[in-house]
């Protein structure tokens, strides 16, 4: 079984087995910053080169058509549209954030950023530092060995660009270890390089690694003076691998307006404000068809790190789940989308709607007559989508046509908020985290598990407190609209929009539904909390969820038309259906919690403090007695008596699992210290001073351990 397959299987089973913490084989380190709103947000600083805004009709596009387009996107619940921007003739004619996602904030691009990595390769080739025909193994000449020279001898830079490398080290490799370049170079082939199209994000990662290998700079550093600064792209972040190499094929967070600029750059043949940033020849070559693709991915084929479009001469920077930059040469128009859809490639519902309005036989004029009524209607639609118009029907579920008026029953809600105020529930299953599973894997940031869920109220505002590992995440739950806040997950900062709704189930239980929208990502975390007396039942889910995750896992169980390692393993223990059920329960877990009695907690704290004082007294008595005996007794007897008496008195005087466990730790530390002391004492039995100093060291060790454990108690006991 290959190393990568083993790592994937181990990760899957760890998650199914409900393990928490870093369950992968890749080092976790924080790197993502909070989105830099800045004082002028949502306004744009001059250095960011904001695009000019224009009324749609002045650019030949009907406001009514755009309004219908936005409503059509909102109609389909499966799309979960987040942001839209339309640019024609270099002017923004529409920008919209679909609540709770604000317009203008950066968003994870997934594979959309592959096209940007392709731009950088074009620059490097123009600088004479790389050629399309260069062998990958030659670029990484310091890593050559007999195995990879033979395996990768035919794989070229062009094969990486057009996804025909056929190297078997694919996206699953990101969980196999820290050195992805090594994993790629030591892999075999799954087809014929240059002939077979095999979409593989690690091809793009290797292009990024080439830039670092050749220039000594990361891809981000390389592009800063060549692309980011000349285009005023400042609010941007790109993740790196554990070795510090920009991921290249994913991991980029970019604002819709900056993404639109990159689409415009290619429509302008690589020129920005009179400066040739990307070679014109490279623009033409990379946006030309090079490979036919499977129909389930695209009907138009693939160029160099970008997809071909439906209109003549059009091309797309495409990322999974709805992250797109669609560029139409004949319309001089760019469409930018961000979403959380349930589909991975171009042939999807979202792009089908874009085609419906802007492809086919659609040929708008250069200008249309003013249409004030349509312009006002479009503005109202945008305000409704963004949640800025109150008292109007809102989209709760099922899209635009099924929107409904939500009447705020303030008294009932207020009663429920006050009912929850001050309540905290201890969760019996502690493996679920707030971050969606898909994000945990993509960002190598795994949960420590939610141990407690609590609530506090401030007037009519309700706050939820999630005690995840050693951290407490406190978030306001918005009821009219989502409440936004930044949250740290092991140092990575993500912005969440939290919205809740009270209801009652068929058994009369109060239900609190909460939608945690990760505003910079495609993913949402959802939970339904059922309250029944002193019991809390939490039903967790995420979107995109089960369907997308199962699609990815199914691909691991059927390799090349043959049942793969994972499927065979599962079949031996109950069948693939059992595996699917286990995965579903992992993606949609149900956890139970019990109400914590605050009075009992206070008494427990008092009891624990009493136990600790008794422990301190017992230790002090033992120290005094054994210190006196040590002067008269032999060294070995003194040491054994010291340890035995201390352990016996402490355990006898202390009750309670947590404290007893702590004392056991103390005793173990004493044993270790005294074993060393005994050895030293035996070697110096004739020296009375050595006896006393050795026992004094043991005494100090015990005192130090007692002090440390006491300090740990003050900061909060850990469950044992």
XYZ file of C-alpha atoms in Angstrom:
720
model
C 0.000 0.000 0.000
C 1.433 3.391 -0.996
C 2.494 5.843 1.696
C -0.062 8.408 0.543
C -2.912 5.894 0.542
C -1.932 4.765 4.031
C -1.945 8.371 5.246
C -5.377 9.022 3.724
C -6.803 5.821 5.175
C -5.368 6.634 8.592
C -6.797 10.167 8.496
C -10.253 8.913 7.498
C -10.282 6.298 10.219
C -9.048 8.748 12.837
C -11.938 11.068 12.007
C -14.450 8.211 11.962
C -13.018 7.012 15.290
C -13.731 10.513 16.658
C -10.150 11.367 17.468
C -9.315 15.019 18.003
C -6.196 17.141 17.794
C -3.772 16.928 14.880
C -4.889 13.595 13.433
C -2.906 14.054 10.202
C 0.758 13.565 9.381
C 1.350 17.216 8.468
C 2.638 19.767 10.944
C 0.039 22.381 11.865
C 1.181 25.977 12.114
C -0.958 29.131 12.182
C -0.620 31.446 9.197
C -3.972 32.928 8.146
C -4.513 36.530 9.326
C -7.818 38.296 9.855
C -9.174 40.123 6.828
C -7.713 43.657 6.884
C -10.869 45.737 6.738
C -9.011 49.036 7.093
C -10.517 52.355 8.020
C -11.971 52.970 4.572
C -13.700 49.618 4.040
C -15.898 49.104 2.058
C -14.393 52.141 0.338
C -11.161 51.568 -1.559
C -7.904 53.372 -0.954
C -6.367 55.013 -4.002
C -3.343 52.696 -3.848
C -5.695 49.766 -4.437
C -6.673 51.186 -7.836
C -10.435 50.754 -7.452
C -12.331 50.136 -10.656
C -14.717 52.771 -11.905
C -18.422 52.193 -11.177
C -21.058 52.691 -13.869
C -24.811 52.292 -14.421
C -25.396 49.048 -16.370
C -27.238 50.712 -19.259
C -24.230 52.966 -19.990
C -22.297 49.785 -20.756
C -25.034 48.164 -22.815
C -26.378 45.787 -20.145
C -29.962 46.014 -18.900
C -30.456 46.542 -15.160
C -33.567 44.369 -15.413
C -31.484 41.547 -16.878
C -28.971 41.764 -14.028
C -31.794 41.845 -11.452
C -33.257 38.679 -12.978
C -29.777 37.108 -12.978
C -29.304 37.788 -9.247
C -32.757 36.435 -8.384
C -32.104 33.331 -10.470
C -28.906 32.654 -8.525
C -30.732 33.116 -5.222
C -33.519 30.799 -6.396
C -31.285 27.719 -6.274
C -30.555 26.721 -2.703
C -27.851 24.272 -3.842
C -25.732 27.136 -5.208
C -25.481 29.103 -1.933
C -24.218 32.169 -3.793
C -21.935 34.452 -1.736
C -20.681 37.260 -3.984
C -21.170 38.502 -7.542
C -19.345 41.161 -9.530
C -19.957 42.137 -13.166
C -17.432 44.276 -15.065
C -17.840 45.509 -18.619
C -15.435 47.766 -20.494
C -13.380 48.032 -17.313
C -16.285 49.386 -15.248
C -18.145 47.657 -12.421
C -21.834 47.521 -13.315
C -22.953 45.251 -10.470
C -21.542 44.057 -7.144
C -23.536 42.164 -4.577
C -22.898 40.227 -1.415
C -25.602 37.738 -0.488
C -26.209 38.003 3.269
C -24.453 37.200 5.471
C -21.537 37.421 3.012
C -20.452 41.067 2.592
C -19.532 42.456 -0.801
C -15.858 43.260 -1.166
C -14.330 40.910 1.415
C -11.749 38.364 0.295
C -12.865 34.787 -0.272
C -11.142 31.428 -0.607
C -10.536 30.833 -4.319
C -9.641 27.113 -4.281
C -8.473 26.116 -7.787
C -9.295 29.497 -9.304
C -5.794 30.611 -8.281
C -4.198 27.969 -10.528
C -4.580 30.465 -13.369
C -2.537 33.025 -11.411
C 0.234 30.474 -10.903
C 0.112 29.952 -14.671
C 0.634 33.705 -15.176
C 3.770 33.559 -13.024
C 5.155 30.674 -15.073
C 4.618 32.739 -18.225
C 6.638 35.570 -16.666
C 9.432 33.189 -15.673
C 9.576 31.768 -19.205
C 9.706 35.301 -20.644
C 12.655 36.014 -18.340
C 14.504 33.091 -19.908
C 14.678 31.113 -16.668
C 12.406 28.250 -17.732
C 11.160 26.496 -20.890
C 8.002 24.520 -21.629
C 10.087 21.495 -22.594
C 12.211 21.465 -19.439
C 12.002 18.194 -17.534
C 10.595 18.487 -14.038
C 13.334 16.269 -12.644
C 15.973 18.564 -14.154
C 14.520 21.637 -12.483
C 14.851 19.843 -9.139
C 18.276 18.449 -10.011
C 19.429 18.376 -6.383
C 16.763 15.763 -5.680
C 17.658 13.416 -8.518
C 18.074 9.725 -7.801
C 17.845 6.501 -9.798
C 14.171 6.012 -9.011
C 12.751 9.408 -9.932
C 15.012 9.811 -12.961
C 13.436 6.683 -14.393
C 9.874 7.404 -13.275
C 9.616 11.075 -14.226
C 12.044 11.192 -17.152
C 9.325 12.246 -19.613
C 7.356 14.731 -17.443
C 7.835 18.334 -18.615
C 6.788 21.793 -17.454
C 4.127 21.820 -20.172
C 2.683 18.580 -18.785
C 2.149 20.324 -15.477
C 0.509 23.299 -17.168
C -2.013 21.315 -19.218
C -2.612 18.621 -16.544
C -1.065 15.740 -18.499
C 1.769 14.802 -16.127
C -0.132 11.682 -14.982
C 1.895 11.687 -11.748
C -0.016 9.671 -9.169
C 0.843 11.984 -6.261
C -2.365 14.014 -6.263
C -4.454 16.134 -3.870
C -4.514 13.365 -1.260
C -0.777 13.880 -0.843
C -1.351 16.965 1.298
C -2.142 14.723 4.288
C 0.785 12.314 3.814
C 3.622 14.398 5.261
C 5.469 17.704 5.196
C 7.621 17.298 2.077
C 5.236 17.435 -0.887
C 7.981 17.989 -3.471
C 9.628 14.763 -2.397
C 6.307 12.926 -2.444
C 5.673 14.134 -6.005
C 9.138 13.287 -7.304
C 9.075 9.810 -5.769
C 5.658 8.913 -7.214
C 4.892 6.732 -10.168
C 2.736 7.472 -13.208
C -0.943 6.657 -13.732
C -0.908 7.255 -17.496
C 1.170 8.527 -20.401
C 2.566 12.056 -19.857
C 1.461 14.467 -22.554
C -1.372 12.243 -23.727
C -3.757 11.588 -20.821
C -5.566 14.442 -19.031
C -5.505 13.912 -15.257
C -6.585 16.955 -13.250
C -4.149 17.212 -10.343
C -3.659 20.188 -8.018
C -0.177 18.970 -7.134
C 0.919 19.787 -10.699
C 0.226 23.430 -9.879
C 1.948 23.137 -6.521
C 5.041 21.887 -8.337
C 4.917 24.906 -10.662
C 4.971 27.105 -7.556
C 7.831 25.030 -6.142
C 9.728 25.548 -9.425
C 9.523 29.310 -9.018
C 11.002 28.964 -5.535
C 13.660 26.519 -6.749
C 14.756 28.818 -9.587
C 14.413 32.275 -8.014
C 14.762 31.588 -4.294
C 11.484 33.463 -3.745
C 8.049 32.166 -2.891
C 5.347 32.579 -5.517
C 3.819 35.394 -3.437
C 7.178 37.185 -3.228
C 7.828 36.680 -6.922
C 4.464 38.185 -7.898
C 4.564 41.145 -5.530
C 6.562 43.545 -7.793
C 5.332 41.913 -11.014
C 1.573 41.686 -10.412
C 0.244 42.656 -6.980
C 1.804 46.118 -6.660
C 1.308 47.263 -10.280
C -2.387 46.272 -10.096
C -3.040 47.638 -6.604
C -3.824 44.188 -5.207
C -3.083 44.597 -1.509
C -5.690 42.632 0.460
C -4.525 39.173 -0.466
C -3.257 36.092 1.375
C -1.865 32.815 0.031
C -1.215 29.809 2.232
C 2.068 27.920 2.186
C 2.899 24.260 2.707
C 4.890 23.156 5.782
C 8.101 23.784 3.808
C 7.157 27.422 3.130
C 6.262 26.947 -0.548
C 3.150 28.826 -1.723
C 0.481 26.197 -2.389
C -0.109 27.495 -5.915
C -3.112 25.323 -6.735
C -5.273 26.417 -3.809
C -5.064 28.409 -0.579
C -5.454 31.924 -2.049
C -7.841 34.442 -0.458
C -8.635 37.283 -2.844
C -11.263 40.048 -3.083
C -13.816 39.878 -5.943
C -12.663 43.196 -7.389
C -9.033 42.057 -7.511
C -10.103 38.770 -9.103
C -12.010 40.815 -11.708
C -8.848 42.822 -12.423
C -6.981 39.604 -13.215
C -9.697 38.649 -15.686
C -9.482 42.103 -17.267
C -5.678 41.777 -17.469
C -6.034 38.863 -19.885
C -8.781 40.599 -21.870
C -6.246 43.429 -22.295
C -3.570 40.960 -23.506
C -1.536 41.242 -20.318
C -1.415 45.042 -20.215
C -2.363 47.043 -17.110
C -2.340 50.837 -17.194
C 0.024 50.810 -20.147
C 2.484 48.304 -18.637
C 2.940 44.786 -20.053
C 2.709 42.628 -16.929
C 2.106 39.249 -18.566
C 3.674 38.596 -21.989
C 1.060 38.917 -24.738
C 2.219 35.683 -26.354
C 1.718 33.860 -23.059
C -1.791 35.275 -22.658
C -2.706 33.990 -26.098
C -1.024 30.585 -25.602
C -2.325 29.872 -22.107
C -5.935 30.792 -22.973
C -5.983 28.512 -26.034
C -7.348 24.955 -26.017
C -4.620 22.369 -25.349
C -6.471 19.351 -23.978
C -9.944 17.885 -24.288
C -11.481 17.141 -20.902
C -14.017 14.664 -19.485
C -17.556 15.860 -20.135
C -18.439 15.796 -16.440
C -15.727 18.408 -15.863
C -16.141 20.694 -18.872
C -17.472 20.656 -22.406
C -14.877 23.106 -23.732
C -11.460 21.783 -22.747
C -8.374 23.029 -20.905
C -5.536 25.440 -21.705
C -2.569 26.173 -19.474
C -3.945 26.230 -15.911
C -7.322 27.540 -17.060
C -10.539 26.278 -18.621
C -11.996 27.258 -21.956
C -15.406 28.955 -21.993
C -18.670 28.588 -23.909
C -18.426 31.774 -26.004
C -15.879 32.123 -28.772
C -12.528 33.103 -27.268
C -13.776 33.021 -23.682
C -11.903 31.403 -20.801
C -12.456 30.742 -17.100
C -10.374 30.753 -13.945
C -12.370 28.050 -12.174
C -12.353 26.889 -8.548
C -14.501 24.214 -6.983
C -17.783 24.994 -5.220
C -18.405 28.146 -7.269
C -15.257 30.314 -7.261
C -14.960 31.671 -10.812
C -13.614 34.426 -13.018
C -15.338 34.149 -16.414
C -13.846 36.324 -19.148
C -15.667 37.044 -22.445
C -13.427 38.590 -25.096
C -16.167 39.562 -27.527
C -18.217 41.214 -24.756
C -15.176 42.758 -23.032
C -16.834 41.511 -19.864
C -15.817 39.691 -16.679
C -18.129 37.821 -14.299
C -16.787 36.960 -10.818
C -18.594 34.501 -8.549
C -18.006 33.165 -5.051
C -20.280 30.506 -3.635
C -20.660 27.405 -1.494
C -22.254 25.160 -4.089
C -22.259 21.374 -4.058
C -20.482 20.948 -7.390
C -16.789 20.767 -8.230
C -16.185 21.618 -11.884
C -17.468 23.774 -14.741
C -20.510 21.759 -15.700
C -22.637 22.891 -12.767
C -25.864 24.737 -11.956
C -24.103 28.009 -11.114
C -22.256 28.357 -14.411
C -25.345 27.107 -16.211
C -27.163 30.223 -14.969
C -24.267 32.460 -16.049
C -24.444 30.909 -19.524
C -28.195 31.442 -19.609
C -27.781 35.221 -19.253
C -24.440 35.970 -20.904
C -23.686 33.235 -23.425
C -25.510 31.676 -26.366
C -26.809 34.300 -28.780
C -26.640 37.180 -26.293
C -25.059 40.189 -28.017
C -25.626 43.418 -26.086
C -25.060 46.823 -27.694
C -22.388 49.245 -26.534
C -25.013 51.373 -24.769
C -28.708 51.247 -23.835
C -31.178 54.068 -23.151
C -31.554 55.084 -19.518
C -34.091 52.984 -17.622
C -34.583 54.566 -14.212
C -37.297 52.143 -13.185
C -35.112 49.080 -13.875
C -32.158 50.710 -12.153
C -34.204 51.319 -9.009
C -35.488 47.752 -9.132
C -31.917 46.411 -9.410
C -30.839 48.517 -6.454
C -33.744 47.180 -4.385
C -32.869 43.589 -5.313
C -29.236 44.133 -4.281
C -30.304 45.686 -0.983
C -32.605 42.751 -0.279
C -29.889 40.218 -1.107
C -27.476 42.014 1.183
C -30.053 42.203 3.993
C -30.127 45.999 3.987
C -33.893 46.352 3.460
C -35.884 45.509 6.566
C -39.559 44.625 6.745
C -39.450 42.878 3.361
C -39.688 39.194 2.483
C -36.384 37.433 3.085
C -34.967 34.223 1.690
C -35.118 31.667 4.471
C -35.011 28.462 2.434
C -35.749 27.336 -1.074
C -34.626 30.382 -3.003
C -36.105 33.644 -4.198
C -39.504 32.329 -5.231
C -40.071 30.734 -1.824
C -38.989 33.710 0.240
C -41.313 34.599 3.066
C -42.010 37.298 5.584
C -40.505 36.397 8.942
C -42.522 37.943 11.749
C -40.460 38.676 14.813
C -42.266 37.417 17.902
C -40.066 39.373 20.269
C -41.779 38.314 23.516
C -41.533 34.594 22.795
C -37.930 34.894 21.645
C -37.033 36.993 24.670
C -38.495 34.336 26.985
C -36.439 31.639 25.288
C -33.288 33.744 25.438
C -33.775 34.292 29.158
C -34.475 30.577 29.636
C -31.031 29.768 28.219
C -29.235 32.532 30.098
C -26.548 31.093 32.370
C -27.036 27.476 31.274
C -24.005 25.341 30.411
C -24.104 21.768 29.146
C -21.346 19.190 29.501
C -21.120 17.244 26.235
C -20.835 13.476 26.492
C -19.234 13.202 23.033
C -16.331 15.623 22.699
C -15.107 15.043 19.135
C -17.086 17.680 17.217
C -15.545 21.026 16.289
C -16.939 24.317 15.062
C -14.775 24.315 11.928
C -16.312 22.163 9.154
C -14.514 18.890 8.377
C -13.740 19.981 4.826
C -11.949 23.067 6.110
C -10.100 21.070 8.758
C -8.587 18.854 6.063
C -7.884 21.651 3.555
C -6.162 23.849 6.132
C -4.656 21.057 8.245
C -6.319 22.591 11.292
C -8.086 19.857 13.235
C -10.448 20.351 16.151
C -9.715 19.675 19.815
C -13.415 18.919 20.323
C -16.236 20.872 21.953
C -16.521 19.795 25.588
C -19.141 22.257 26.810
C -21.792 24.514 25.298
C -23.065 27.469 27.303
C -25.287 30.517 26.877
C -25.480 34.019 28.304
C -27.946 36.808 27.597
C -27.549 40.561 27.512
C -30.985 42.078 27.190
C -32.465 40.592 24.022
C -29.066 39.431 22.756
C -27.982 35.810 23.107
C -24.386 34.586 23.158
C -23.220 31.006 22.708
C -20.006 29.809 24.333
C -18.259 26.803 22.819
C -15.497 25.336 24.972
C -13.328 23.693 22.327
C -10.216 22.076 23.742
C -8.674 24.669 26.046
C -10.216 27.595 24.159
C -13.545 29.328 24.709
C -15.259 30.619 21.570
C -17.916 33.216 22.391
C -20.225 34.367 19.604
C -23.360 36.461 19.467
C -26.290 34.805 17.721
C -28.086 37.218 15.421
C -31.807 36.642 14.906
C -32.815 39.387 12.484
C -29.495 39.210 10.652
C -26.225 37.395 11.234
C -23.815 38.757 13.833
C -20.208 38.793 12.580
C -17.039 38.202 14.591
C -13.489 36.919 14.190
C -12.584 33.544 15.697
C -9.152 31.980 16.205
C -8.632 28.310 15.410
C -5.135 27.455 16.669
C -3.992 30.916 15.600
C -5.677 31.005 12.172
C -8.263 33.816 12.152
C -11.595 33.315 10.383
C -14.601 35.609 10.258
C -17.973 34.049 11.069
C -21.515 35.249 10.554
C -23.827 33.636 13.112
C -27.589 33.550 12.728
C -30.145 31.699 14.822
C -33.808 30.806 14.843
C -36.011 29.350 17.578
C -38.652 26.753 16.811
C -40.382 23.728 18.339
C -40.240 20.126 17.138
C -43.138 17.656 16.930
C -42.458 16.505 20.499
C -42.753 20.017 21.871
C -39.035 20.427 22.504
C -37.532 23.868 22.083
C -35.104 23.955 19.160
C -32.406 26.524 18.438
C -31.107 26.362 14.868
C -27.760 28.075 14.335
C -25.994 28.737 11.044
C -22.261 29.455 11.423
C -21.250 30.908 8.040
C -17.494 31.095 7.447
C -17.607 34.357 5.533
C -14.262 33.873 3.746
C -14.938 30.263 2.739
C -17.361 28.115 0.792
C -18.330 26.251 3.978
C -20.959 26.671 6.665
C -21.357 24.818 9.952
C -24.945 24.160 11.011
C -26.381 22.826 14.246
C -29.839 22.151 15.650
C -29.937 22.225 19.446
C -32.850 20.353 21.045
C -33.581 21.215 24.695
C -35.444 18.696 26.837
C -35.283 19.296 30.579
C -31.652 19.003 31.627
C -30.629 17.422 28.327
C -29.210 19.057 25.212
C -29.110 17.160 21.923
C -26.910 18.704 19.214
C -27.400 17.644 15.582
C -24.409 18.907 13.561
C -24.098 19.283 9.799
C -22.073 21.267 7.275
C -22.468 22.576 3.728
C -21.144 21.728 1.257
C -21.258 18.504 3.169
C -22.123 14.892 2.798
C -22.546 14.820 -0.978
C -19.222 16.491 -1.800
C -17.287 14.581 0.867
C -18.748 11.241 -0.201
C -17.928 12.005 -3.836
C -14.315 12.604 -2.874
C -14.131 9.454 -0.740
C -15.741 7.315 -3.423
C -12.925 8.296 -5.787
C -10.467 6.756 -3.327
C -12.280 3.439 -3.360
C -12.330 2.981 -7.133
C -8.941 3.509 -8.743
C -8.635 2.963 -12.471
C -11.878 1.017 -12.610
C -10.643 -1.462 -9.987
C -11.690 -1.514 -6.383
C -8.992 0.289 -4.472
C -7.310 -0.448 -1.203
C -9.889 1.320 0.919
C -12.929 -0.384 -0.600
C -11.344 -3.822 -0.243
C -10.551 -3.145 3.384
C -14.091 -1.979 4.094
C -15.706 -4.855 2.221
C -13.888 -7.312 4.449
C -15.444 -5.691 7.517
C -19.034 -5.191 6.460
C -19.318 -3.603 3.049
C -19.060 -0.161 1.507
C -22.540 0.749 2.756
C -21.290 0.444 6.311
C -18.429 2.768 5.419
C -20.845 5.318 3.971
C -22.950 5.183 7.127
C -19.873 5.757 9.284
C -18.811 8.730 7.171
C -22.315 10.206 7.271
C -22.293 9.962 11.050
C -18.903 11.683 11.053
C -20.157 14.534 8.855
C -23.551 14.714 10.615
C -22.849 13.716 14.217
C -25.380 13.818 17.043
C -24.034 14.697 20.499
C -25.750 14.752 23.882
C -25.090 17.155 26.727
C -26.184 17.350 30.363
C -26.977 20.565 32.180
C -24.309 21.545 34.675
C -25.734 22.604 38.048
C -23.958 25.882 38.876
C -24.450 25.302 42.626
C -22.840 21.895 42.332
C -19.943 23.489 40.476
C -19.429 25.988 43.294
C -19.472 23.206 45.894
C -17.101 21.189 43.740
C -14.694 24.118 43.598
C -14.881 24.534 47.380
C -14.340 20.807 47.870
C -11.425 20.778 45.499
C -9.777 23.678 47.340
C -10.261 21.832 50.624
C -8.762 18.691 49.137
C -5.787 20.658 47.881
C -5.210 22.192 51.327
C -5.378 18.727 52.883
C -2.883 17.542 50.311
C -0.538 20.400 51.135
C -0.832 19.688 54.885
C -0.208 15.973 54.342
C 2.832 16.656 52.217
C 4.217 19.133 54.758
C 3.788 16.669 57.634
C 5.460 13.910 55.689
C 8.346 16.140 54.693
C 8.996 17.150 58.277
C 8.867 13.568 59.593
C 11.029 12.051 56.888
C 13.550 14.876 57.069
C 14.065 14.156 60.764
C 14.353 10.419 60.173
C 16.827 10.933 57.380
C 19.530 12.218 59.683
C 19.500 9.001 61.716
C 18.449 6.399 59.152
C 20.460 4.827 56.356
C 20.174 6.562 52.959
C 18.272 3.791 51.228
C 15.753 3.328 54.047
C 15.242 7.055 54.303
C 14.434 7.358 50.609
C 11.988 4.431 50.583
C 10.338 5.660 53.769
C 10.062 9.148 52.281
C 8.304 7.948 49.130
C 6.125 5.371 50.880
C 4.892 7.653 53.636
C 4.261 10.550 51.271
C 2.256 8.436 48.847
C 0.250 6.741 51.586
C -0.667 9.904 53.460
C -1.536 11.872 50.333
C -3.800 9.190 48.851
C -5.497 8.573 52.185
C -6.248 12.247 52.690
C -7.466 13.068 49.185
C -10.721 12.042 47.518
C -11.807 12.721 43.950
C -10.627 11.430 40.589
C -9.026 14.584 39.277
C -7.125 15.368 42.475
C -6.125 11.742 43.019
C -4.777 11.586 39.476
C -2.809 14.750 40.084
C -1.346 13.272 43.246
C -0.415 10.150 41.332
C 1.496 12.392 38.955
C 3.222 13.992 41.949
C 4.199 10.602 43.339
C 5.481 9.458 39.951
C 7.620 12.571 39.756
C 8.878 11.905 43.294
C 9.744 8.313 42.410
C 11.733 9.478 39.398
C 13.529 12.135 41.442
C 14.199 9.810 44.364
C 15.496 6.996 42.164
C 18.142 9.393 40.965
C 18.711 10.530 44.530
C 18.991 6.956 45.797
C 21.592 6.113 43.209
C 23.665 9.131 44.171
C 23.225 8.406 47.869
C 24.309 4.748 47.608
C 27.505 5.853 45.916
C 28.211 8.216 48.822
C 26.898 6.308 51.860
C 29.723 7.451 54.105
C 29.001 11.120 53.620
C 26.225 12.390 55.885
C 26.067 15.701 54.046
C 25.257 13.883 50.814
C 22.383 12.127 52.589
C 20.904 15.375 53.748
C 21.412 17.209 50.455
C 19.887 14.343 48.464
C 16.840 14.232 50.663
C 16.600 17.997 50.534
C 16.559 17.765 46.722
C 13.741 15.237 46.910
C 11.937 17.483 49.370
C 12.276 20.455 47.038
C 11.100 18.357 44.110
C 7.981 17.377 46.002
C 7.372 20.950 47.071
C 7.844 22.197 43.501
C 5.435 19.586 42.125
C 2.891 20.468 44.764
C 3.244 24.146 43.922
C 2.888 23.464 40.193
C -0.203 21.345 40.633
C -1.656 23.981 42.915
C -1.055 26.568 40.209
C -2.726 24.316 37.664
C -5.746 24.083 39.933
C -5.985 27.837 40.148
C -6.052 28.175 36.359
C -8.588 25.379 35.976
C -8.506 21.586 36.362
C -8.261 19.438 33.294
C -10.592 16.485 33.027
C -8.709 13.210 33.430
